[in-house]
Amino acid sequence: MEHILNGIIEAFKLLLSGDRQLYSIIFLSIYVSFTSTLIATLFGVPLGFILGLKSFKYKNIVGRFLYTCMSLPPVVVGLLVAIMISRRGPLGSFSLLFSTTGMIIAQTLLVTPIITGIIFSSSKERGEEVKEICKTLGGNKVDTLFLLIREMKVTMLVAIATGFGRAISEVGAVMIVGGNIKGHTRVMTTFIAMNHSMGNYATSIAMGIVLLSISFITNSILYKYVMGDRR
Amino acid sequence: MNIKLNSVIKKYESSNTKQNESARRKKNKANTVLKIDKFAFESNKIHGIIGSNGAGKTTMLKIIAGLTNSTEGEVYYNDKSSDEELLKKITYASQRPYLLNNTVSYNIAYPLRLRKINKVEINKKIDHIMAEFDIYHLRNQQARNLSGGEAQKVALARALVFEPELLLLDEPTANIDPNFVELIESAIAVRSNLKRITVIIATHNVGQARRLCDQVIFIKAGKIIECGDAKEIISKPKEEKTKKFLAFEYNIS
């Protein structure tokens, strides 16, 4: 118990010391997760709307596939991306293995199904009603699209926040694709895993606190918007 | 606006493709929810569609509103087929209204905004209709927090605020407090008489059909059984099925 308490005290000391290496790891984590969430949003939101609103033959099968992809194991995604971008892989010529770009690709593949799946499920459920009401009040297709975006802004926010949460907290994919190279591809989660295995509990706990704080801030902003919207 | 239904049939698609031909034929028959050979709703009148649950009232309204396509047949509006401009003059208010995730006044102003009406005019119109429907005090409330009856009043105000030429109402007073039913009915009657709006109301409230409607049609299993003057049909129905329905409705009301 004592080493845990010491760890927490050490963690706060470390955080307040202004250690450049620590902060560069935090910023790299945020950069990689933010970029991958942004790319996943650009693909996932329109795709989720299209799949949810259109009627097509294999919609149920597509839905099941999407929901399965929402829980893709990060290690498997990391492995697949690493095989694709390794020197002998089909994308080997781009030299993306052990690079930030490679990590962003892996996280984008993890996050896109989450955002798409949430938007798909919600637009499938409520899209028809929104389309119907817009049509009965005299709206055209463009009005319907804008109304749909306005009506589903909370869902979109939840989807994006969930995706970001997944990206920033996963360790398997970035470990395999990024390789946890100091000053280059080391992010918060790989840093925690490495320090834990080395017995540096204080450093691990410090980074854990930062990770939890980022998660708390993201969710607080989300909660504020959701509650503000429902007030 | 007059409405003509010409050989309108609505069937639900069967999902089982492996069934044999005779079973499919039987299923197809069972899946026909509406079958109207020829019928015309005269303009500037209040029409009632009466019938029990599942008779096809809502399906008929939704087909006229352009929200559901008929499997066969055509609907003509003033002897023309529907187009986007024409559908802008029609509105449909469901018995379970969907209100936008915003305030009551935003909801009522929404169809006016779609028509690019200026802000001053919008405010004037929505204030007037909110006062008429006794919902002015709710104007800044979140529409999703309203009770069922309040939500239905807001949905009706929203449907009427832009003065449509054809008003389609599905059980318009189903959730409304009996004290306010008269207010809603008079708002509908005023619009039909003064603003020359054609109104079609689907209801199983026979009393309401008698009070409000000029003409009624009684439908059962998707087919028109009897139609004509509202008071005449309700007081002296000719068809046995209509008599049975009216006797049952009067007994429970």
Short mmCIF file of C-alpha atoms in Angstrom, two decimals:
data_model
loop_
_atom_site.label_atom_id
_atom_site.label_comp_id
_atom_site.label_asym_id
_atom_site.label_seq_id
_atom_site.Cartn_x
_atom_site.Cartn_y
_atom_site.Cartn_z
CA MET A 1 0.00 0.00 0.00
CA GLU A 2 2.87 2.34 0.91
CA HIS A 3 4.50 2.15 -2.51
CA ILE A 4 1.15 3.12 -4.10
CA LEU A 5 0.83 6.22 -1.90
CA ASN A 6 4.49 7.11 -2.54
CA GLY A 7 3.79 6.61 -6.21
CA ILE A 8 0.91 9.10 -6.13
CA ILE A 9 3.00 11.72 -4.28
CA GLU A 10 5.90 11.18 -6.69
CA ALA A 11 3.47 11.44 -9.58
CA PHE A 12 2.35 14.94 -8.57
CA LYS A 13 5.96 16.02 -8.04
CA LEU A 14 6.83 14.75 -11.50
CA LEU A 15 3.87 16.49 -13.09
CA LEU A 16 4.75 19.82 -11.48
CA SER A 17 8.47 19.51 -12.28
CA GLY A 18 7.88 20.57 -15.91
CA ASP A 19 9.76 17.54 -17.31
CA ARG A 20 10.01 18.17 -21.08
CA GLN A 21 10.09 14.48 -21.98
CA LEU A 22 6.88 13.85 -20.06
CA TYR A 23 5.06 16.73 -21.72
CA SER A 24 6.25 15.79 -25.20
CA ILE A 25 4.77 12.30 -24.64
CA ILE A 26 1.45 13.85 -23.51
CA PHE A 27 1.31 16.16 -26.54
CA LEU A 28 2.22 13.36 -28.97
CA SER A 29 -0.57 11.20 -27.51
CA ILE A 30 -3.11 14.00 -27.90
CA TYR A 31 -1.87 14.78 -31.42
CA VAL A 32 -2.07 11.14 -32.62
CA SER A 33 -5.48 10.49 -31.03
CA PHE A 34 -6.95 13.85 -32.10
CA THR A 35 -5.79 13.43 -35.71
CA SER A 36 -7.05 9.85 -35.98
CA THR A 37 -10.41 10.85 -34.42
CA LEU A 38 -10.69 13.77 -36.86
CA ILE A 39 -10.04 11.53 -39.89
CA ALA A 40 -12.41 8.87 -38.50
CA THR A 41 -15.08 11.57 -38.01
CA LEU A 42 -14.73 12.80 -41.60
CA PHE A 43 -15.28 9.25 -42.89
CA GLY A 44 -17.43 7.76 -40.16
CA VAL A 45 -20.13 10.43 -39.72
CA PRO A 46 -21.26 10.60 -43.38
CA LEU A 47 -20.91 6.82 -43.75
CA GLY A 48 -23.01 6.23 -40.62
CA PHE A 49 -25.72 8.58 -41.90
CA ILE A 50 -25.78 7.02 -45.37
CA LEU A 51 -25.92 3.44 -44.05
CA GLY A 52 -28.50 4.33 -41.39
CA LEU A 53 -30.85 6.30 -43.61
CA LYS A 54 -30.74 4.36 -46.87
CA SER A 55 -32.79 1.21 -47.30
CA PHE A 56 -30.81 -1.56 -48.94
CA LYS A 57 -30.92 -5.33 -49.10
CA TYR A 58 -28.16 -6.35 -46.70
CA LYS A 59 -28.60 -3.54 -44.16
CA ASN A 60 -28.90 -5.93 -41.20
CA ILE A 61 -25.75 -7.79 -42.17
CA VAL A 62 -23.88 -4.50 -42.62
CA GLY A 63 -25.14 -3.44 -39.15
CA ARG A 64 -23.88 -6.66 -37.56
CA PHE A 65 -20.50 -6.28 -39.29
CA LEU A 66 -20.23 -2.67 -38.07
CA TYR A 67 -21.08 -3.60 -34.48
CA THR A 68 -18.46 -6.36 -34.60
CA CYS A 69 -15.86 -3.89 -35.88
CA MET A 70 -16.68 -1.56 -32.98
CA SER A 71 -14.96 -4.01 -30.67
CA LEU A 72 -11.95 -4.81 -32.83
CA PRO A 73 -9.00 -5.81 -30.62
CA PRO A 74 -6.35 -3.05 -30.89
CA VAL A 75 -3.55 -5.62 -30.99
CA VAL A 76 -5.09 -7.28 -34.05
CA VAL A 77 -5.53 -3.92 -35.80
CA GLY A 78 -1.97 -3.00 -34.87
CA LEU A 79 -0.70 -6.31 -36.24
CA LEU A 80 -2.60 -5.92 -39.52
CA VAL A 81 -1.41 -2.35 -40.01
CA ALA A 82 2.17 -3.35 -39.12
CA ILE A 83 2.08 -6.16 -41.71
CA MET A 84 0.71 -3.78 -44.36
CA ILE A 85 3.27 -1.03 -43.73
CA SER A 86 6.31 -3.14 -42.90
CA ARG A 87 9.12 -3.12 -45.46
CA ARG A 88 7.93 -6.36 -47.07
CA GLY A 89 4.25 -5.31 -46.92
CA PRO A 90 2.23 -3.78 -49.78
CA LEU A 91 2.71 -0.27 -48.35
CA GLY A 92 6.33 -0.85 -47.33
CA SER A 93 7.71 1.75 -49.75
CA PHE A 94 6.13 4.55 -47.68
CA SER A 95 8.32 3.69 -44.62
CA LEU A 96 5.43 4.15 -42.18
CA LEU A 97 6.37 1.48 -39.63
CA PHE A 98 7.50 3.01 -36.30
CA SER A 99 6.23 6.42 -37.38
CA THR A 100 3.54 8.77 -36.07
CA THR A 101 1.64 8.42 -39.36
CA GLY A 102 1.54 4.64 -38.95
CA MET A 103 0.10 5.08 -35.45
CA ILE A 104 -2.53 7.48 -36.79
CA ILE A 105 -3.52 4.93 -39.47
CA ALA A 106 -3.92 2.18 -36.87
CA GLN A 107 -6.00 4.36 -34.53
CA THR A 108 -8.13 5.64 -37.41
CA LEU A 109 -8.99 2.02 -38.28
CA LEU A 110 -9.95 1.41 -34.66
CA VAL A 111 -12.03 4.57 -34.24
CA THR A 112 -13.88 4.74 -37.60
CA PRO A 113 -16.17 1.72 -36.90
CA ILE A 114 -17.04 3.15 -33.46
CA ILE A 115 -18.14 6.52 -34.87
CA THR A 116 -19.85 4.92 -37.88
CA GLY A 117 -21.63 2.35 -35.70
CA ILE A 118 -23.03 4.89 -33.22
CA ILE A 119 -24.23 7.22 -36.00
CA PHE A 120 -25.63 4.25 -37.98
CA SER A 121 -27.62 2.94 -35.03
CA SER A 122 -29.02 6.34 -34.09
CA SER A 123 -29.88 7.51 -37.61
CA LYS A 124 -31.53 4.15 -38.35
CA GLU A 125 -33.72 4.67 -35.31
CA ARG A 126 -34.56 8.38 -35.60
CA GLY A 127 -33.69 9.31 -39.16
CA GLU A 128 -37.05 8.33 -40.64
CA GLU A 129 -38.94 10.51 -38.16
CA VAL A 130 -36.72 13.52 -38.87
CA LYS A 131 -37.01 13.00 -42.63
CA GLU A 132 -40.79 12.69 -42.33
CA ILE A 133 -41.26 15.79 -40.20
CA CYS A 134 -39.04 17.91 -42.46
CA LYS A 135 -40.98 16.78 -45.53
CA THR A 136 -44.39 17.44 -43.95
CA LEU A 137 -43.31 20.96 -42.98
CA GLY A 138 -42.15 21.77 -46.49
CA GLY A 139 -38.41 21.04 -46.37
CA ASN A 140 -36.35 19.74 -49.29
CA LYS A 141 -33.43 17.27 -49.19
CA VAL A 142 -30.89 19.93 -48.14
CA ASP A 143 -33.19 21.13 -45.32
CA THR A 144 -33.57 17.50 -44.20
CA LEU A 145 -29.80 17.03 -44.08
CA PHE A 146 -29.30 20.18 -41.97
CA LEU A 147 -32.18 19.26 -39.68
CA LEU A 148 -30.78 15.77 -39.25
CA ILE A 149 -27.37 17.16 -38.28
CA ARG A 150 -29.00 19.57 -35.80
CA GLU A 151 -31.23 16.88 -34.30
CA MET A 152 -28.37 14.44 -33.96
CA LYS A 153 -25.62 16.77 -32.76
CA VAL A 154 -25.57 15.14 -29.32
CA THR A 155 -25.25 11.68 -30.85
CA MET A 156 -22.43 12.92 -33.07
CA LEU A 157 -20.68 14.42 -30.07
CA VAL A 158 -21.06 11.18 -28.11
CA ALA A 159 -19.71 9.20 -31.08
CA ILE A 160 -16.68 11.48 -31.50
CA ALA A 161 -15.93 11.54 -27.75
CA THR A 162 -16.23 7.75 -27.54
CA GLY A 163 -13.90 7.42 -30.52
CA PHE A 164 -11.37 9.80 -28.98
CA GLY A 165 -11.59 7.93 -25.68
CA ARG A 166 -10.86 4.67 -27.47
CA ALA A 167 -7.93 6.18 -29.37
CA ILE A 168 -6.20 7.81 -26.43
CA SER A 169 -6.58 4.83 -24.13
CA GLU A 170 -5.54 1.99 -26.41
CA VAL A 171 -2.07 0.54 -26.11
CA GLY A 172 -1.87 -2.53 -28.36
CA ALA A 173 -2.01 -0.90 -31.79
CA VAL A 174 0.36 1.99 -31.06
CA MET A 175 2.81 -0.36 -29.35
CA ILE A 176 3.03 -2.66 -32.38
CA VAL A 177 2.92 0.02 -35.08
CA GLY A 178 4.83 2.78 -33.25
CA GLY A 179 7.29 0.61 -31.35
CA ASN A 180 7.45 2.96 -28.29
CA ILE A 181 10.56 4.74 -29.54
CA LYS A 182 11.78 7.40 -27.10
CA GLY A 183 11.20 10.93 -28.38
CA HIS A 184 9.63 9.62 -31.57
CA THR A 185 6.63 7.33 -31.12
CA ARG A 186 6.32 7.03 -27.34
CA VAL A 187 2.81 7.89 -26.18
CA MET A 188 1.15 7.87 -22.76
CA THR A 189 -0.18 4.31 -22.83
CA THR A 190 3.04 2.72 -24.10
CA PHE A 191 4.97 4.85 -21.58
CA ILE A 192 2.79 3.53 -18.72
CA ALA A 193 3.17 -0.09 -19.85
CA MET A 194 6.95 0.26 -20.19
CA ASN A 195 7.46 1.99 -16.81
CA HIS A 196 5.24 -0.53 -15.07
CA SER A 197 7.30 -3.40 -16.40
CA MET A 198 10.45 -1.58 -15.20
CA GLY A 199 8.99 -1.06 -11.71
CA ASN A 200 8.75 2.77 -12.01
CA TYR A 201 5.34 3.03 -10.38
CA ALA A 202 5.52 6.80 -9.70
CA THR A 203 6.07 7.61 -13.36
CA SER A 204 3.34 5.18 -14.42
CA ILE A 205 0.87 6.63 -11.92
CA ALA A 206 1.76 10.21 -13.00
CA MET A 207 0.96 9.39 -16.60
CA GLY A 208 -2.14 7.48 -15.50
CA ILE A 209 -3.37 10.62 -13.73
CA VAL A 210 -2.84 12.67 -16.90
CA LEU A 211 -4.68 10.07 -18.97
CA LEU A 212 -7.60 10.04 -16.53
CA SER A 213 -7.66 13.86 -16.46
CA ILE A 214 -7.87 14.05 -20.27
CA SER A 215 -10.69 11.53 -20.21
CA PHE A 216 -12.44 13.49 -17.43
CA ILE A 217 -12.11 16.82 -19.29
CA THR A 218 -13.39 15.30 -22.56
CA ASN A 219 -16.38 13.77 -20.81
CA SER A 220 -17.11 16.95 -18.82
CA ILE A 221 -17.26 18.99 -22.03
CA LEU A 222 -19.50 16.34 -23.57
CA TYR A 223 -21.75 16.22 -20.51
CA LYS A 224 -22.03 20.03 -20.50
CA TYR A 225 -23.16 20.01 -24.14
CA VAL A 226 -25.54 17.09 -23.68
CA MET A 227 -27.14 18.57 -20.57
CA GLY A 228 -27.20 22.04 -22.13
CA ASP A 229 -29.02 20.57 -25.06
CA ARG A 230 -31.59 18.79 -22.94
CA ARG A 231 -32.19 21.67 -20.50
CA MET B 1 -57.33 21.54 -52.86
CA ASN B 2 -59.23 18.49 -54.06
CA ILE B 3 -57.71 15.04 -53.81
CA LYS B 4 -58.42 12.08 -56.06
CA LEU B 5 -57.31 8.56 -55.30
CA ASN B 6 -57.16 6.36 -58.37
CA SER B 7 -56.75 2.59 -57.89
CA VAL B 8 -54.55 3.12 -54.84
CA ILE B 9 -53.24 -0.09 -53.30
CA LYS B 10 -50.74 -0.38 -50.49
CA LYS B 11 -49.13 -3.70 -49.69
CA TYR B 12 -46.45 -4.56 -47.22
CA GLU B 13 -43.59 -6.52 -48.73
CA SER B 14 -43.24 -10.10 -47.61
CA SER B 15 -39.74 -10.84 -46.35
CA ASN B 16 -39.99 -14.62 -46.75
CA THR B 17 -38.91 -15.47 -50.27
CA LYS B 18 -38.87 -19.24 -49.78
CA GLN B 19 -42.60 -19.70 -49.36
CA ASN B 20 -44.47 -21.52 -52.11
CA GLU B 21 -46.66 -19.75 -54.66
CA SER B 22 -50.05 -20.37 -52.99
CA ALA B 23 -48.75 -19.31 -49.57
CA ARG B 24 -47.28 -16.21 -51.17
CA ARG B 25 -50.60 -15.40 -52.81
CA LYS B 26 -52.40 -15.79 -49.49
CA LYS B 27 -49.76 -13.70 -47.77
CA ASN B 28 -50.03 -10.99 -50.43
CA LYS B 29 -53.75 -10.82 -49.85
CA ALA B 30 -53.20 -10.50 -46.11
CA ASN B 31 -50.54 -7.85 -46.65
CA THR B 32 -52.80 -5.48 -48.56
CA VAL B 33 -53.45 -2.72 -46.05
CA LEU B 34 -55.25 -0.32 -48.38
CA LYS B 35 -57.27 -0.82 -51.54
CA ILE B 36 -59.21 2.18 -52.90
CA ASP B 37 -60.59 1.94 -56.43
CA LYS B 38 -61.66 5.54 -56.91
CA PHE B 39 -62.34 8.23 -54.36
CA ALA B 40 -62.31 12.02 -54.32
CA PHE B 41 -62.03 14.40 -51.37
CA GLU B 42 -63.78 17.66 -52.28
CA SER B 43 -61.87 20.89 -51.68
CA ASN B 44 -62.51 23.30 -48.77
CA LYS B 45 -64.31 20.71 -46.67
CA ILE B 46 -63.51 18.77 -43.54
CA HIS B 47 -63.39 15.05 -44.26
CA GLY B 48 -63.30 12.36 -41.64
CA ILE B 49 -61.85 8.91 -42.10
CA ILE B 50 -63.35 6.70 -39.45
CA GLY B 51 -62.58 3.11 -38.68
CA SER B 52 -61.07 0.94 -35.99
CA ASN B 53 -57.33 0.53 -35.31
CA GLY B 54 -55.47 -1.01 -38.23
CA ALA B 55 -58.22 -0.17 -40.73
CA GLY B 56 -55.76 1.77 -42.93
CA LYS B 57 -56.58 5.36 -41.87
CA THR B 58 -52.98 6.39 -41.18
CA THR B 59 -51.72 4.63 -44.32
CA MET B 60 -54.24 6.56 -46.41
CA LEU B 61 -53.19 9.88 -44.84
CA LYS B 62 -49.50 9.11 -45.30
CA ILE B 63 -50.00 8.21 -48.96
CA ILE B 64 -51.88 11.50 -49.55
CA ALA B 65 -49.14 13.38 -47.64
CA GLY B 66 -46.51 11.84 -49.92
CA LEU B 67 -44.77 10.21 -46.96
CA THR B 68 -45.43 6.66 -48.13
CA ASN B 69 -45.58 5.51 -51.72
CA SER B 70 -48.56 3.45 -52.76
CA THR B 71 -47.75 0.04 -54.25
CA GLU B 72 -50.11 0.75 -57.13
CA GLY B 73 -52.25 3.66 -58.29
CA GLU B 74 -51.96 7.44 -58.19
CA VAL B 75 -53.02 10.36 -56.04
CA TYR B 76 -53.99 13.58 -57.83
CA TYR B 77 -53.99 17.00 -56.17
CA ASN B 78 -56.18 19.50 -58.05
CA ASP B 79 -55.98 16.99 -60.92
CA LYS B 80 -52.17 17.05 -60.96
CA SER B 81 -49.59 14.53 -59.81
CA SER B 82 -47.52 15.45 -56.79
CA ASP B 83 -44.29 17.45 -57.06
CA GLU B 84 -42.02 19.16 -54.55
CA GLU B 85 -43.76 22.55 -54.80
CA LEU B 86 -47.18 20.99 -54.35
CA LEU B 87 -46.10 18.96 -51.32
CA LYS B 88 -45.05 22.23 -49.65
CA LYS B 89 -48.73 23.16 -49.47
CA ILE B 90 -49.62 19.96 -47.64
CA THR B 91 -48.97 19.08 -44.04
CA TYR B 92 -49.50 16.02 -41.91
CA ALA B 93 -49.68 15.95 -38.11
CA SER B 94 -49.16 12.54 -36.56
CA GLN B 95 -50.90 11.35 -33.40
CA ARG B 96 -47.44 10.82 -31.88
CA PRO B 97 -45.80 14.09 -32.89
CA TYR B 98 -42.06 14.43 -33.35
CA LEU B 99 -40.94 17.74 -31.93
CA LEU B 100 -37.54 19.17 -32.76
CA ASN B 101 -34.93 19.22 -30.01
CA ASN B 102 -35.38 22.94 -29.32
CA THR B 103 -37.86 25.36 -27.75
CA VAL B 104 -41.59 25.43 -28.44
CA SER B 105 -41.34 28.73 -30.34
CA TYR B 106 -38.49 27.34 -32.49
CA ASN B 107 -40.64 24.33 -33.36
CA ILE B 108 -43.58 26.48 -34.43
CA ALA B 109 -41.37 28.91 -36.35
CA TYR B 110 -39.56 26.09 -38.21
CA PRO B 111 -41.93 25.72 -41.23
CA LEU B 112 -41.95 29.52 -41.63
CA ARG B 113 -38.13 29.59 -41.63
CA LEU B 114 -38.13 26.91 -44.32
CA ARG B 115 -40.25 29.29 -46.40
CA LYS B 116 -37.74 32.14 -45.84
CA ILE B 117 -40.31 34.41 -44.19
CA ASN B 118 -38.80 37.43 -42.44
CA LYS B 119 -38.22 37.40 -38.69
CA VAL B 120 -40.79 40.08 -37.80
CA GLU B 121 -43.51 38.25 -39.69
CA ILE B 122 -42.47 34.92 -38.12
CA ASN B 123 -42.68 36.36 -34.60
CA LYS B 124 -46.08 37.88 -35.34
CA LYS B 125 -47.47 34.61 -36.69
CA ILE B 126 -46.09 32.37 -33.96
CA ASP B 127 -47.21 34.70 -31.15
CA HIS B 128 -50.70 34.72 -32.64
CA ILE B 129 -50.99 30.94 -33.02
CA MET B 130 -49.45 30.25 -29.59
CA ALA B 131 -52.06 32.53 -28.03
CA GLU B 132 -54.80 30.78 -30.00
CA PHE B 133 -53.70 27.32 -28.83
CA ASP B 134 -53.10 28.53 -25.26
CA ILE B 135 -49.42 27.57 -25.34
CA TYR B 136 -47.87 31.06 -25.22
CA HIS B 137 -46.62 30.40 -21.68
CA LEU B 138 -44.66 27.40 -22.99
CA ARG B 139 -42.84 29.34 -25.73
CA ASN B 140 -39.36 29.14 -24.15
CA GLN B 141 -39.68 25.59 -22.83
CA GLN B 142 -37.81 22.69 -24.37
CA ALA B 143 -40.34 20.93 -26.61
CA ARG B 144 -39.07 17.47 -25.57
CA ASN B 145 -40.04 18.19 -21.95
CA LEU B 146 -43.73 18.76 -22.72
CA SER B 147 -46.55 16.42 -21.76
CA GLY B 148 -48.30 14.39 -24.49
CA GLY B 149 -51.21 16.82 -24.77
CA GLU B 150 -48.99 19.91 -24.84
CA ALA B 151 -46.79 18.29 -27.47
CA GLN B 152 -49.82 17.56 -29.63
CA LYS B 153 -50.98 21.20 -29.36
CA VAL B 154 -47.50 22.39 -30.38
CA ALA B 155 -47.47 19.99 -33.33
CA LEU B 156 -50.90 21.22 -34.45
CA ALA B 157 -49.87 24.87 -34.11
CA ARG B 158 -46.74 24.08 -36.14
CA ALA B 159 -48.83 22.38 -38.84
CA LEU B 160 -51.27 25.29 -39.08
CA VAL B 161 -48.90 28.27 -38.76
CA PHE B 162 -47.90 28.33 -42.44
CA GLU B 163 -51.52 28.02 -43.64
CA PRO B 164 -51.33 24.86 -45.74
CA GLU B 165 -53.89 24.19 -48.46
CA LEU B 166 -54.35 20.61 -47.33
CA LEU B 167 -54.24 19.63 -43.67
CA LEU B 168 -53.96 15.95 -42.79
CA LEU B 169 -54.53 15.13 -39.14
CA ASP B 170 -54.12 11.73 -37.54
CA GLU B 171 -56.16 11.53 -34.33
CA PRO B 172 -55.58 15.25 -33.64
CA THR B 173 -57.00 15.28 -30.12
CA ALA B 174 -56.01 11.78 -28.97
CA ASN B 175 -53.80 13.00 -26.09
CA ILE B 176 -55.45 16.34 -25.46
CA ASP B 177 -57.23 17.23 -22.24
CA PRO B 178 -61.05 17.22 -22.85
CA ASN B 179 -61.15 20.94 -21.86
CA PHE B 180 -59.00 21.81 -24.86
CA VAL B 181 -60.61 19.53 -27.44
CA GLU B 182 -63.20 22.21 -28.28
CA LEU B 183 -60.43 24.79 -28.74
CA ILE B 184 -58.57 22.53 -31.20
CA GLU B 185 -61.74 21.59 -33.08
CA SER B 186 -62.76 25.22 -33.44
CA ALA B 187 -59.24 26.15 -34.70
CA ILE B 188 -59.59 23.46 -37.39
CA ALA B 189 -63.15 24.52 -38.30
CA VAL B 190 -62.17 28.20 -38.53
CA ARG B 191 -59.36 27.39 -40.94
CA SER B 192 -61.62 25.31 -43.12
CA ASN B 193 -64.38 27.94 -43.23
CA LEU B 194 -62.38 31.15 -43.46
CA LYS B 195 -59.10 30.16 -45.05
CA ARG B 196 -60.60 27.55 -47.40
CA ILE B 197 -58.26 24.78 -46.25
CA THR B 198 -59.16 21.19 -47.10
CA VAL B 199 -58.90 19.06 -43.98
CA ILE B 200 -58.78 15.27 -43.74
CA ILE B 201 -58.95 13.84 -40.24
CA ALA B 202 -58.37 10.20 -39.35
CA THR B 203 -60.19 9.39 -36.15
CA HIS B 204 -62.02 6.67 -34.36
CA ASN B 205 -63.77 9.29 -32.26
CA VAL B 206 -67.21 9.21 -33.86
CA GLY B 207 -68.43 12.17 -31.79
CA GLN B 208 -65.60 14.30 -33.12
CA ALA B 209 -66.32 13.24 -36.71
CA ARG B 210 -69.97 14.20 -36.23
CA ARG B 211 -69.13 17.60 -34.71
CA LEU B 212 -66.38 18.57 -37.07
CA CYS B 213 -66.67 16.84 -40.43
CA ASP B 214 -68.76 17.64 -43.50
CA GLN B 215 -68.13 14.26 -45.08
CA VAL B 216 -66.98 10.94 -43.64
CA ILE B 217 -65.73 7.70 -45.06
CA PHE B 218 -65.81 4.53 -43.04
CA ILE B 219 -63.00 2.12 -43.84
CA LYS B 220 -62.43 -1.42 -42.71
CA ALA B 221 -59.49 -3.66 -43.62
CA GLY B 222 -58.25 -1.03 -46.06
CA LYS B 223 -61.48 -0.75 -48.05
CA ILE B 224 -64.10 2.00 -48.15
CA ILE B 225 -67.33 0.54 -46.79
CA GLU B 226 -69.47 3.67 -46.81
CA CYS B 227 -69.05 7.36 -47.51
CA GLY B 228 -71.15 10.50 -47.64
CA ASP B 229 -72.53 13.29 -45.47
CA ALA B 230 -71.09 12.98 -41.95
CA LYS B 231 -74.28 13.44 -39.94
CA GLU B 232 -76.26 11.16 -42.23
CA ILE B 233 -73.77 8.30 -42.14
CA ILE B 234 -73.24 8.51 -38.40
CA SER B 235 -76.96 8.71 -37.57
CA LYS B 236 -78.30 6.40 -40.32
CA PRO B 237 -75.57 4.08 -41.59
CA LYS B 238 -76.63 1.81 -44.43
CA GLU B 239 -73.93 -0.84 -44.30
CA GLU B 240 -73.95 -3.54 -41.64
CA LYS B 241 -70.19 -3.13 -40.92
CA THR B 242 -70.66 0.61 -40.34
CA LYS B 243 -73.60 -0.03 -38.01
CA LYS B 244 -71.53 -2.52 -35.99
CA PHE B 245 -68.58 -0.13 -35.71
CA LEU B 246 -70.75 2.83 -34.70
CA ALA B 247 -72.69 0.78 -32.15
CA PHE B 248 -69.41 -0.37 -30.58
CA GLU B 249 -67.87 3.12 -30.57
CA TYR B 250 -71.00 4.68 -29.05
CA ASN B 251 -71.09 1.96 -26.38
CA ILE B 252 -67.54 2.59 -25.24
CA SER B 253 -67.75 6.38 -25.40
#
